[in-house]
PDB file of C-alpha atoms in Angstrom:
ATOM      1  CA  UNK A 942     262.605 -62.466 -25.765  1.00 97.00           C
ATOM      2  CA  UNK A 943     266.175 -63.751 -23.622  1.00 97.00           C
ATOM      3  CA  UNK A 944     265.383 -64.798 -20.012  1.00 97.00           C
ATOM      4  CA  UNK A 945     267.996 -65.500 -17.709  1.00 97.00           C
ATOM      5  CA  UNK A 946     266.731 -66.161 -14.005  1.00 97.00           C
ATOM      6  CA  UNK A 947     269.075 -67.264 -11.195  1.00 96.00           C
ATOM      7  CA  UNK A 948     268.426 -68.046  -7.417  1.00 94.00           C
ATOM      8  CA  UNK A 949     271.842 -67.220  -6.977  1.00 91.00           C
ATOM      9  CA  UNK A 950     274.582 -69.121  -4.622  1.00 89.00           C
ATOM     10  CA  UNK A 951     272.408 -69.195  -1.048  1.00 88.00           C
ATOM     11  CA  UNK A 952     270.552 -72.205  -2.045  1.00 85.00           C
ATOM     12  CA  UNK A 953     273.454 -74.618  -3.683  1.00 83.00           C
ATOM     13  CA  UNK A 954     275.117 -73.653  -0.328  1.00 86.00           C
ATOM     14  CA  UNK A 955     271.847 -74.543   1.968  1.00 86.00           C
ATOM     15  CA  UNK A 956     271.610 -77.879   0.153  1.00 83.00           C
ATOM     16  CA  UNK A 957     275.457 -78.558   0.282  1.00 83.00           C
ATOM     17  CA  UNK A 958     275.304 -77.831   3.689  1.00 88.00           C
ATOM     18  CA  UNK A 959     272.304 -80.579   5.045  1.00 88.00           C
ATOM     19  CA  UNK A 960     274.647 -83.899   6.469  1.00 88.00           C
ATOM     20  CA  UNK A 961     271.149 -86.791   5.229  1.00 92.00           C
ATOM     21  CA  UNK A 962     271.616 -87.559   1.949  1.00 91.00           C
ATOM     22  CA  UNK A 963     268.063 -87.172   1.797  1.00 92.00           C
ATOM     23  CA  UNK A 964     267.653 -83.750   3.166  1.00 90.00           C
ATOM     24  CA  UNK A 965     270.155 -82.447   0.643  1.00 89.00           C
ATOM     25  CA  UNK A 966     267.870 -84.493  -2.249  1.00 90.00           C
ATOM     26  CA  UNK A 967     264.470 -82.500  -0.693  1.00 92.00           C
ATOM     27  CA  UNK A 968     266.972 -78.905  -0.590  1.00 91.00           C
ATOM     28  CA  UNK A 969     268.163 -79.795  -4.008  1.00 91.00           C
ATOM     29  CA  UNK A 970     264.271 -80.506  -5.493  1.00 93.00           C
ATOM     30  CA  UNK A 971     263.065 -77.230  -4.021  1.00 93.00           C
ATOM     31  CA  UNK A 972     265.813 -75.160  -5.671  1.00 94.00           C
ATOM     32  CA  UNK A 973     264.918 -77.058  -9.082  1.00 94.00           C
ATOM     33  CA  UNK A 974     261.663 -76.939  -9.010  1.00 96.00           C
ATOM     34  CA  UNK A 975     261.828 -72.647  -7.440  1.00 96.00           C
ATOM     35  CA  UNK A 976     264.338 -72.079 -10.357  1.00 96.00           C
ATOM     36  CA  UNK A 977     261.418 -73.716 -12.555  1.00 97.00           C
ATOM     37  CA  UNK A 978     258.664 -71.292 -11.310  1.00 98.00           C
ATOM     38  CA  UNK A 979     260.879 -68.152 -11.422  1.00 97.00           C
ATOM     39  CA  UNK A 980     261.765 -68.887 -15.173  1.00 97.00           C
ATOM     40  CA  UNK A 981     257.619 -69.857 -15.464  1.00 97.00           C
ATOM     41  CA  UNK A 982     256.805 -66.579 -13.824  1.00 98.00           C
ATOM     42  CA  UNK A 983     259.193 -64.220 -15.638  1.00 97.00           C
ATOM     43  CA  UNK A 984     258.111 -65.920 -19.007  1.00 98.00           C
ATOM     44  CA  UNK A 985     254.523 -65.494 -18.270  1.00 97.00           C
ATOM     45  CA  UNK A 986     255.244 -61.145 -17.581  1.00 98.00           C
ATOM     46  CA  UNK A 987     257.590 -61.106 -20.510  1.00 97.00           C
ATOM     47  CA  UNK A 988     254.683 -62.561 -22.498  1.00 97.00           C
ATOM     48  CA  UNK A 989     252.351 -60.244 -21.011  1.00 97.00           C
ATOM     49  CA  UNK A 990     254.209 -57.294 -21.727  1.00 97.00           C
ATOM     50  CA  UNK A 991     254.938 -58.344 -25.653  1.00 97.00           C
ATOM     51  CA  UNK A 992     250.677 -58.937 -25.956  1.00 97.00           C
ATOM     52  CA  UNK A 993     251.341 -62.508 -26.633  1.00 97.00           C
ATOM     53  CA  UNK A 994     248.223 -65.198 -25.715  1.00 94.00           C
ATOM     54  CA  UNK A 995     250.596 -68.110 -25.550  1.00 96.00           C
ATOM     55  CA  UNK A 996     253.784 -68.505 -25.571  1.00 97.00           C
ATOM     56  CA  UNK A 997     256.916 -70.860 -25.984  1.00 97.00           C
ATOM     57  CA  UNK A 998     260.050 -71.388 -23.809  1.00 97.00           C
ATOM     58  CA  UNK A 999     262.946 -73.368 -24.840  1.00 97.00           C
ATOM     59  CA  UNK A1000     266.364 -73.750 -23.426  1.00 96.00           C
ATOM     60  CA  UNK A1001     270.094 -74.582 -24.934  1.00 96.00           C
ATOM     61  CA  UNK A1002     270.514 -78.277 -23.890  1.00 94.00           C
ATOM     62  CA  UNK A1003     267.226 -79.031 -24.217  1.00 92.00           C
ATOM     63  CA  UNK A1004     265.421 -81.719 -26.803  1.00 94.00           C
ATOM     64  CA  UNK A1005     263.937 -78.928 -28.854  1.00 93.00           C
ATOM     65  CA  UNK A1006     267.495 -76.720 -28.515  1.00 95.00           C
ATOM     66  CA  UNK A1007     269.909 -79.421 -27.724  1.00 96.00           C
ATOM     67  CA  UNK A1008     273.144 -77.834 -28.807  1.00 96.00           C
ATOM     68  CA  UNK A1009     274.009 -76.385 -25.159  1.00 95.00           C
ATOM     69  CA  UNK A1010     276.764 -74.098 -26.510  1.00 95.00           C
ATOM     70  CA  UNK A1011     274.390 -72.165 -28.074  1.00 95.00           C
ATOM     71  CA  UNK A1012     274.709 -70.914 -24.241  1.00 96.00           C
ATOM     72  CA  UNK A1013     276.745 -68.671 -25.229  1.00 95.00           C
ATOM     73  CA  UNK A1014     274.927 -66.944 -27.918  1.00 96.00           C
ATOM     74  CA  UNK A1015     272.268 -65.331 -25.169  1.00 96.00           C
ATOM     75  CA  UNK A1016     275.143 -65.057 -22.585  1.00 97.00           C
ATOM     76  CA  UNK A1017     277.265 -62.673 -25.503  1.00 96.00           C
ATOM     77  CA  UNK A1018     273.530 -60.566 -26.031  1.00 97.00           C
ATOM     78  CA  UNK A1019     271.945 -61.142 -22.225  1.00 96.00           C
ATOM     79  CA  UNK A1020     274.860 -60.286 -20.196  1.00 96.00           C
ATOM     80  CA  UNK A1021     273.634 -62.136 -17.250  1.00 96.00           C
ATOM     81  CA  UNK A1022     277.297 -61.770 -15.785  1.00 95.00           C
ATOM     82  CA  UNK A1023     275.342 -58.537 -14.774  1.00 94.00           C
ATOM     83  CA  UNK A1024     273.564 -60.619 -12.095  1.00 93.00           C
ATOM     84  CA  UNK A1025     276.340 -62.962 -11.102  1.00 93.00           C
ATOM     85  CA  UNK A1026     275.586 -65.772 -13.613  1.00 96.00           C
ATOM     86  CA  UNK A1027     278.113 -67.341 -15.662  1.00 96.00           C
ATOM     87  CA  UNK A1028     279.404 -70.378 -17.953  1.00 96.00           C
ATOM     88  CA  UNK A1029     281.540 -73.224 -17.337  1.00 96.00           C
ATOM     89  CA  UNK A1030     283.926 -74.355 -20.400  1.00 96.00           C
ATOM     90  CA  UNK A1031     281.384 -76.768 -20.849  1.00 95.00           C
ATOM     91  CA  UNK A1032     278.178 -74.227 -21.230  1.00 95.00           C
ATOM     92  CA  UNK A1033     276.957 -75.041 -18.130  1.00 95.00           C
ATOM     93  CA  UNK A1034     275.051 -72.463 -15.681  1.00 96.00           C
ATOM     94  CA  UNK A1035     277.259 -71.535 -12.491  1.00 95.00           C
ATOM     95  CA  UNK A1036     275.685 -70.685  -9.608  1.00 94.00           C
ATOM     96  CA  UNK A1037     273.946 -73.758 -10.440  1.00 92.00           C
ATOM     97  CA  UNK A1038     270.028 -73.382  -9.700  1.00 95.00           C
ATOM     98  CA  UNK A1039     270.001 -70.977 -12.881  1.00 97.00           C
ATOM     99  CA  UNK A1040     268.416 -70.908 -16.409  1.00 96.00           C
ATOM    100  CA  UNK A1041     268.315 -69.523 -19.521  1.00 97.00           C
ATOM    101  CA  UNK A1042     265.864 -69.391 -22.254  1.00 97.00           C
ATOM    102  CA  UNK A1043     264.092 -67.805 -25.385  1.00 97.00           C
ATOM    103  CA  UNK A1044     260.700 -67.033 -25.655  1.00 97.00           C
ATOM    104  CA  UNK A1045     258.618 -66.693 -28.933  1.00 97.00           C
ATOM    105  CA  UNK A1046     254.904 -66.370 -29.746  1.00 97.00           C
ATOM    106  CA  UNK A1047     253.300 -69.631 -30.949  1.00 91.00           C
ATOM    107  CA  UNK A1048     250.243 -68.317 -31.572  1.00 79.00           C
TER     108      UNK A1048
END
């Protein structure tokens, strides 16, 4: 299974907006870690809904997938340009609080 989740452009803007260096560190930790729980979430239906008891997520960029242009591999079968996400010329995410993954059964 492809994921792509985003939290789209309001957030990057909330957090860019704060004038504390801290308060754009605490808007910039809750987008992470909301980005992190939507990808969790979405992972745990798709899982669900393919009858698998546990699961496994990994991400281009990542230890277990570190080649991050791989990116572009799920973006060419995904599409998430469908829901405003899209790639930098150096694979990154744009808007930035998004993700990407693959899913498989490990078990």
């Amino acid at each position: 299974v492809l994921q792509a989740v985003t939290l789209g452009t309001v957030m990057a803007r909330l957090a860019k907006k704060q004038r504390a260096a801290v308060e754009k560190l605490y808007w910039h930790g809750l987008a992470a870690e909301t980005t992190e729980a939507l990808a969790e979430w979405c992972s745990r239906q798709a899982a669900e809904r393919m009858g698998w008891n546990s699961f496994r997520r990994i991400s281009p960029g990542f230890p277990l997938w570190p080649e991050l242009a791989e990116q572009k591999k799920i973006f060419r079968l995904l599409r998430p340009g469908r829901v405003g996400i899209k790639l930098s010329p150096t694979w990154q995410m744009i808007p930035e609080y998004s993700t990407s993954a693959l899913l498989y059964s490990d078990g």
